[in-house]
Every structure is written in structure tokens, then in C-alpha cells.
Amino acid sequence: MNTPKSGFLSALDHFWNRYASMRNDVFLIICGSASSWIIDSIVNNTGGLHNRLTGEIYLQPFTLHECEAYYLAKGIDIPRYHVAEAYMIFGGNILMEK
């Protein structure tokens, strides 16, 4: 989303400072695998998003066993091989929904 010419950060800055920061029912949760971008662009921001971080949640990927248990709990009956394949592709971060 944040390509060099996208204007994403300035748009987010504008949205947050002109609208969202004045409301108590809007939360911005930023997550993803590009942690260096999150740190550089959001956490260490020196522009309009400076000092806006109010909390951090450290999440770990699901284990292979937890992924298999999730599939079973959702009634998704797939072979262990496919569970392992999905885990290798997504790193335990994304699970298929039925």
C-alpha cells in the first residue's frame, strides 16, 4: 500500500489527525510481516503520526499443531500434508476459512 508515489502515509496522517484522533470509537491496529516498515514509518515517525503509539501487542505465529487443531475445530478436514504446506506458505499467520 505504501509505495513511493502512493501518498499512503500522508493520507493516514491526515485521516488520523483530522478525524480519528478526536473519536474514542476508532482504533488503528497495524500489523504485518514488514516489521521494519512498521518501525520506520509508524513507530519512529517524526511527522504527523509522531508519538501516537499507545500500545504494542507481540504476537507469535501459530505452531503447526495449533494450525491443525484450528482446522479441525472449524470442521476443515484436510490431510496433514496440506496443513504443513499451508504452514510453510503462510508461516502460521494465515489460516483458511471454510
PDB file of C-alpha atoms in Angstrom:
ATOM      1  CA  MET A   1       0.000   0.000   0.000  1.00  0.00           C
ATOM      2  CA  ASN A   2       2.765   2.417   0.827  1.00  0.00           C
ATOM      3  CA  THR A   3       4.578   2.685  -2.485  1.00  0.00           C
ATOM      4  CA  PRO A   4       6.814   5.709  -3.152  1.00  0.00           C
ATOM      5  CA  LYS A   5       4.096   7.636  -5.026  1.00  0.00           C
ATOM      6  CA  SER A   6       1.020   6.330  -3.187  1.00  0.00           C
ATOM      7  CA  GLY A   7       0.746   9.095  -0.593  1.00  0.00           C
ATOM      8  CA  PHE A   8      -0.410   6.463   1.890  1.00  0.00           C
ATOM      9  CA  LEU A   9       1.384   7.798   4.960  1.00  0.00           C
ATOM     10  CA  SER A  10       0.323  11.391   4.351  1.00  0.00           C
ATOM     11  CA  ALA A  11      -3.280  10.228   3.818  1.00  0.00           C
ATOM     12  CA  LEU A  12      -3.151   8.155   7.014  1.00  0.00           C
ATOM     13  CA  ASP A  13      -1.643  11.128   8.853  1.00  0.00           C
ATOM     14  CA  HIS A  14      -4.404  13.410   7.547  1.00  0.00           C
ATOM     15  CA  PHE A  15      -7.188  10.934   8.382  1.00  0.00           C
ATOM     16  CA  TRP A  16      -5.845  10.285  11.855  1.00  0.00           C
ATOM     17  CA  ASN A  17      -5.205  13.904  12.833  1.00  0.00           C
ATOM     18  CA  ARG A  18      -8.343  15.415  11.246  1.00  0.00           C
ATOM     19  CA  TYR A  19     -10.894  12.764  12.104  1.00  0.00           C
ATOM     20  CA  ALA A  20      -9.943   9.627  14.016  1.00  0.00           C
ATOM     21  CA  SER A  21      -7.926  11.099  16.882  1.00  0.00           C
ATOM     22  CA  MET A  22     -10.977  13.073  18.045  1.00  0.00           C
ATOM     23  CA  ARG A  23     -13.082   9.944  18.386  1.00  0.00           C
ATOM     24  CA  ASN A  24     -12.948   7.267  21.058  1.00  0.00           C
ATOM     25  CA  ASP A  25     -14.534   4.574  18.902  1.00  0.00           C
ATOM     26  CA  VAL A  26     -11.787   4.365  16.257  1.00  0.00           C
ATOM     27  CA  PHE A  27      -8.722   2.203  16.739  1.00  0.00           C
ATOM     28  CA  LEU A  28      -5.849   1.822  14.315  1.00  0.00           C
ATOM     29  CA  ILE A  29      -4.197  -1.562  14.536  1.00  0.00           C
ATOM     30  CA  ILE A  30      -1.179  -2.012  12.313  1.00  0.00           C
ATOM     31  CA  CYS A  31       0.150  -5.489  11.801  1.00  0.00           C
ATOM     32  CA  GLY A  32       2.073  -7.344   9.178  1.00  0.00           C
ATOM     33  CA  SER A  33       5.233  -9.131   8.316  1.00  0.00           C
ATOM     34  CA  ALA A  34       7.109  -5.978   7.261  1.00  0.00           C
ATOM     35  CA  SER A  35       8.124  -5.070  10.795  1.00  0.00           C
ATOM     36  CA  SER A  36      10.944  -2.815   9.611  1.00  0.00           C
ATOM     37  CA  TRP A  37       8.410  -0.702   7.664  1.00  0.00           C
ATOM     38  CA  ILE A  38       6.139  -0.514  10.711  1.00  0.00           C
ATOM     39  CA  ILE A  39       9.023   0.574  12.932  1.00  0.00           C
ATOM     40  CA  ASP A  40      10.465   3.070  10.444  1.00  0.00           C
ATOM     41  CA  SER A  41       7.198   4.524   9.171  1.00  0.00           C
ATOM     42  CA  ILE A  42       4.872   4.393  12.172  1.00  0.00           C
ATOM     43  CA  VAL A  43       6.709   3.810  15.463  1.00  0.00           C
ATOM     44  CA  ASN A  44       9.617   6.171  14.685  1.00  0.00           C
ATOM     45  CA  ASN A  45       7.536   8.616  12.634  1.00  0.00           C
ATOM     46  CA  THR A  46       8.687  12.215  13.026  1.00  0.00           C
ATOM     47  CA  GLY A  47       5.765  13.780  11.121  1.00  0.00           C
ATOM     48  CA  GLY A  48       2.077  13.951  11.942  1.00  0.00           C
ATOM     49  CA  LEU A  49       1.989  10.442  13.362  1.00  0.00           C
ATOM     50  CA  HIS A  50       4.793  11.222  15.845  1.00  0.00           C
ATOM     51  CA  ASN A  51       4.203   9.939  19.381  1.00  0.00           C
ATOM     52  CA  ARG A  52       0.828   8.355  18.541  1.00  0.00           C
ATOM     53  CA  LEU A  53       1.720   4.825  19.638  1.00  0.00           C
ATOM     54  CA  THR A  54      -0.300   3.880  22.709  1.00  0.00           C
ATOM     55  CA  GLY A  55       0.405   0.179  22.975  1.00  0.00           C
ATOM     56  CA  GLU A  56       2.041  -2.847  21.452  1.00  0.00           C
ATOM     57  CA  ILE A  57       0.902  -6.439  21.260  1.00  0.00           C
ATOM     58  CA  TYR A  58       3.572  -9.000  20.496  1.00  0.00           C
ATOM     59  CA  LEU A  59       2.083 -11.906  18.577  1.00  0.00           C
ATOM     60  CA  GLN A  60       3.752 -15.139  17.648  1.00  0.00           C
ATOM     61  CA  PRO A  61       2.712 -17.321  14.726  1.00  0.00           C
ATOM     62  CA  PHE A  62       0.637 -20.385  15.468  1.00  0.00           C
ATOM     63  CA  THR A  63       2.556 -23.604  15.838  1.00  0.00           C
ATOM     64  CA  LEU A  64       1.953 -26.356  13.310  1.00  0.00           C
ATOM     65  CA  HIS A  65      -0.033 -28.246  15.941  1.00  0.00           C
ATOM     66  CA  GLU A  66      -2.189 -25.179  16.684  1.00  0.00           C
ATOM     67  CA  CYS A  67      -2.921 -24.766  12.961  1.00  0.00           C
ATOM     68  CA  GLU A  68      -4.038 -28.375  12.698  1.00  0.00           C
ATOM     69  CA  ALA A  69      -6.219 -28.006  15.802  1.00  0.00           C
ATOM     70  CA  TYR A  70      -7.766 -24.852  14.350  1.00  0.00           C
ATOM     71  CA  TYR A  71      -8.634 -26.577  11.092  1.00  0.00           C
ATOM     72  CA  LEU A  72     -10.219 -29.463  12.985  1.00  0.00           C
ATOM     73  CA  ALA A  73     -12.183 -27.090  15.247  1.00  0.00           C
ATOM     74  CA  LYS A  74     -13.543 -25.319  12.149  1.00  0.00           C
ATOM     75  CA  GLY A  75     -14.528 -28.623  10.559  1.00  0.00           C
ATOM     76  CA  ILE A  76     -11.912 -28.321   7.832  1.00  0.00           C
ATOM     77  CA  ASP A  77     -10.821 -31.865   7.140  1.00  0.00           C
ATOM     78  CA  ILE A  78      -7.562 -31.674   5.202  1.00  0.00           C
ATOM     79  CA  PRO A  79      -4.600 -34.038   5.243  1.00  0.00           C
ATOM     80  CA  ARG A  80      -1.656 -33.219   7.482  1.00  0.00           C
ATOM     81  CA  TYR A  81       0.449 -32.728   4.372  1.00  0.00           C
ATOM     82  CA  HIS A  82      -1.786 -29.809   3.332  1.00  0.00           C
ATOM     83  CA  VAL A  83      -1.705 -28.368   6.844  1.00  0.00           C
ATOM     84  CA  ALA A  84       2.107 -28.444   6.683  1.00  0.00           C
ATOM     85  CA  GLU A  85       2.071 -26.945   3.179  1.00  0.00           C
ATOM     86  CA  ALA A  86      -0.170 -24.069   4.267  1.00  0.00           C
ATOM     87  CA  TYR A  87       2.042 -23.521   7.306  1.00  0.00           C
ATOM     88  CA  MET A  88       5.171 -23.308   5.134  1.00  0.00           C
ATOM     89  CA  ILE A  89       3.481 -20.864   2.775  1.00  0.00           C
ATOM     90  CA  PHE A  90       1.934 -18.586   5.404  1.00  0.00           C
ATOM     91  CA  GLY A  91       4.228 -19.160   8.385  1.00  0.00           C
ATOM     92  CA  GLY A  92       1.327 -19.928  10.718  1.00  0.00           C
ATOM     93  CA  ASN A  93      -0.046 -16.405  10.328  1.00  0.00           C
ATOM     94  CA  ILE A  94      -2.975 -17.005   7.988  1.00  0.00           C
ATOM     95  CA  LEU A  95      -5.457 -19.818   8.262  1.00  0.00           C
ATOM     96  CA  MET A  96      -8.010 -20.887   5.681  1.00  0.00           C
ATOM     97  CA  GLU A  97     -11.662 -20.345   6.496  1.00  0.00           C
ATOM     98  CA  LYS A  98     -14.291 -22.800   5.346  1.00  0.00           C
TER      99      LYS A  98
END
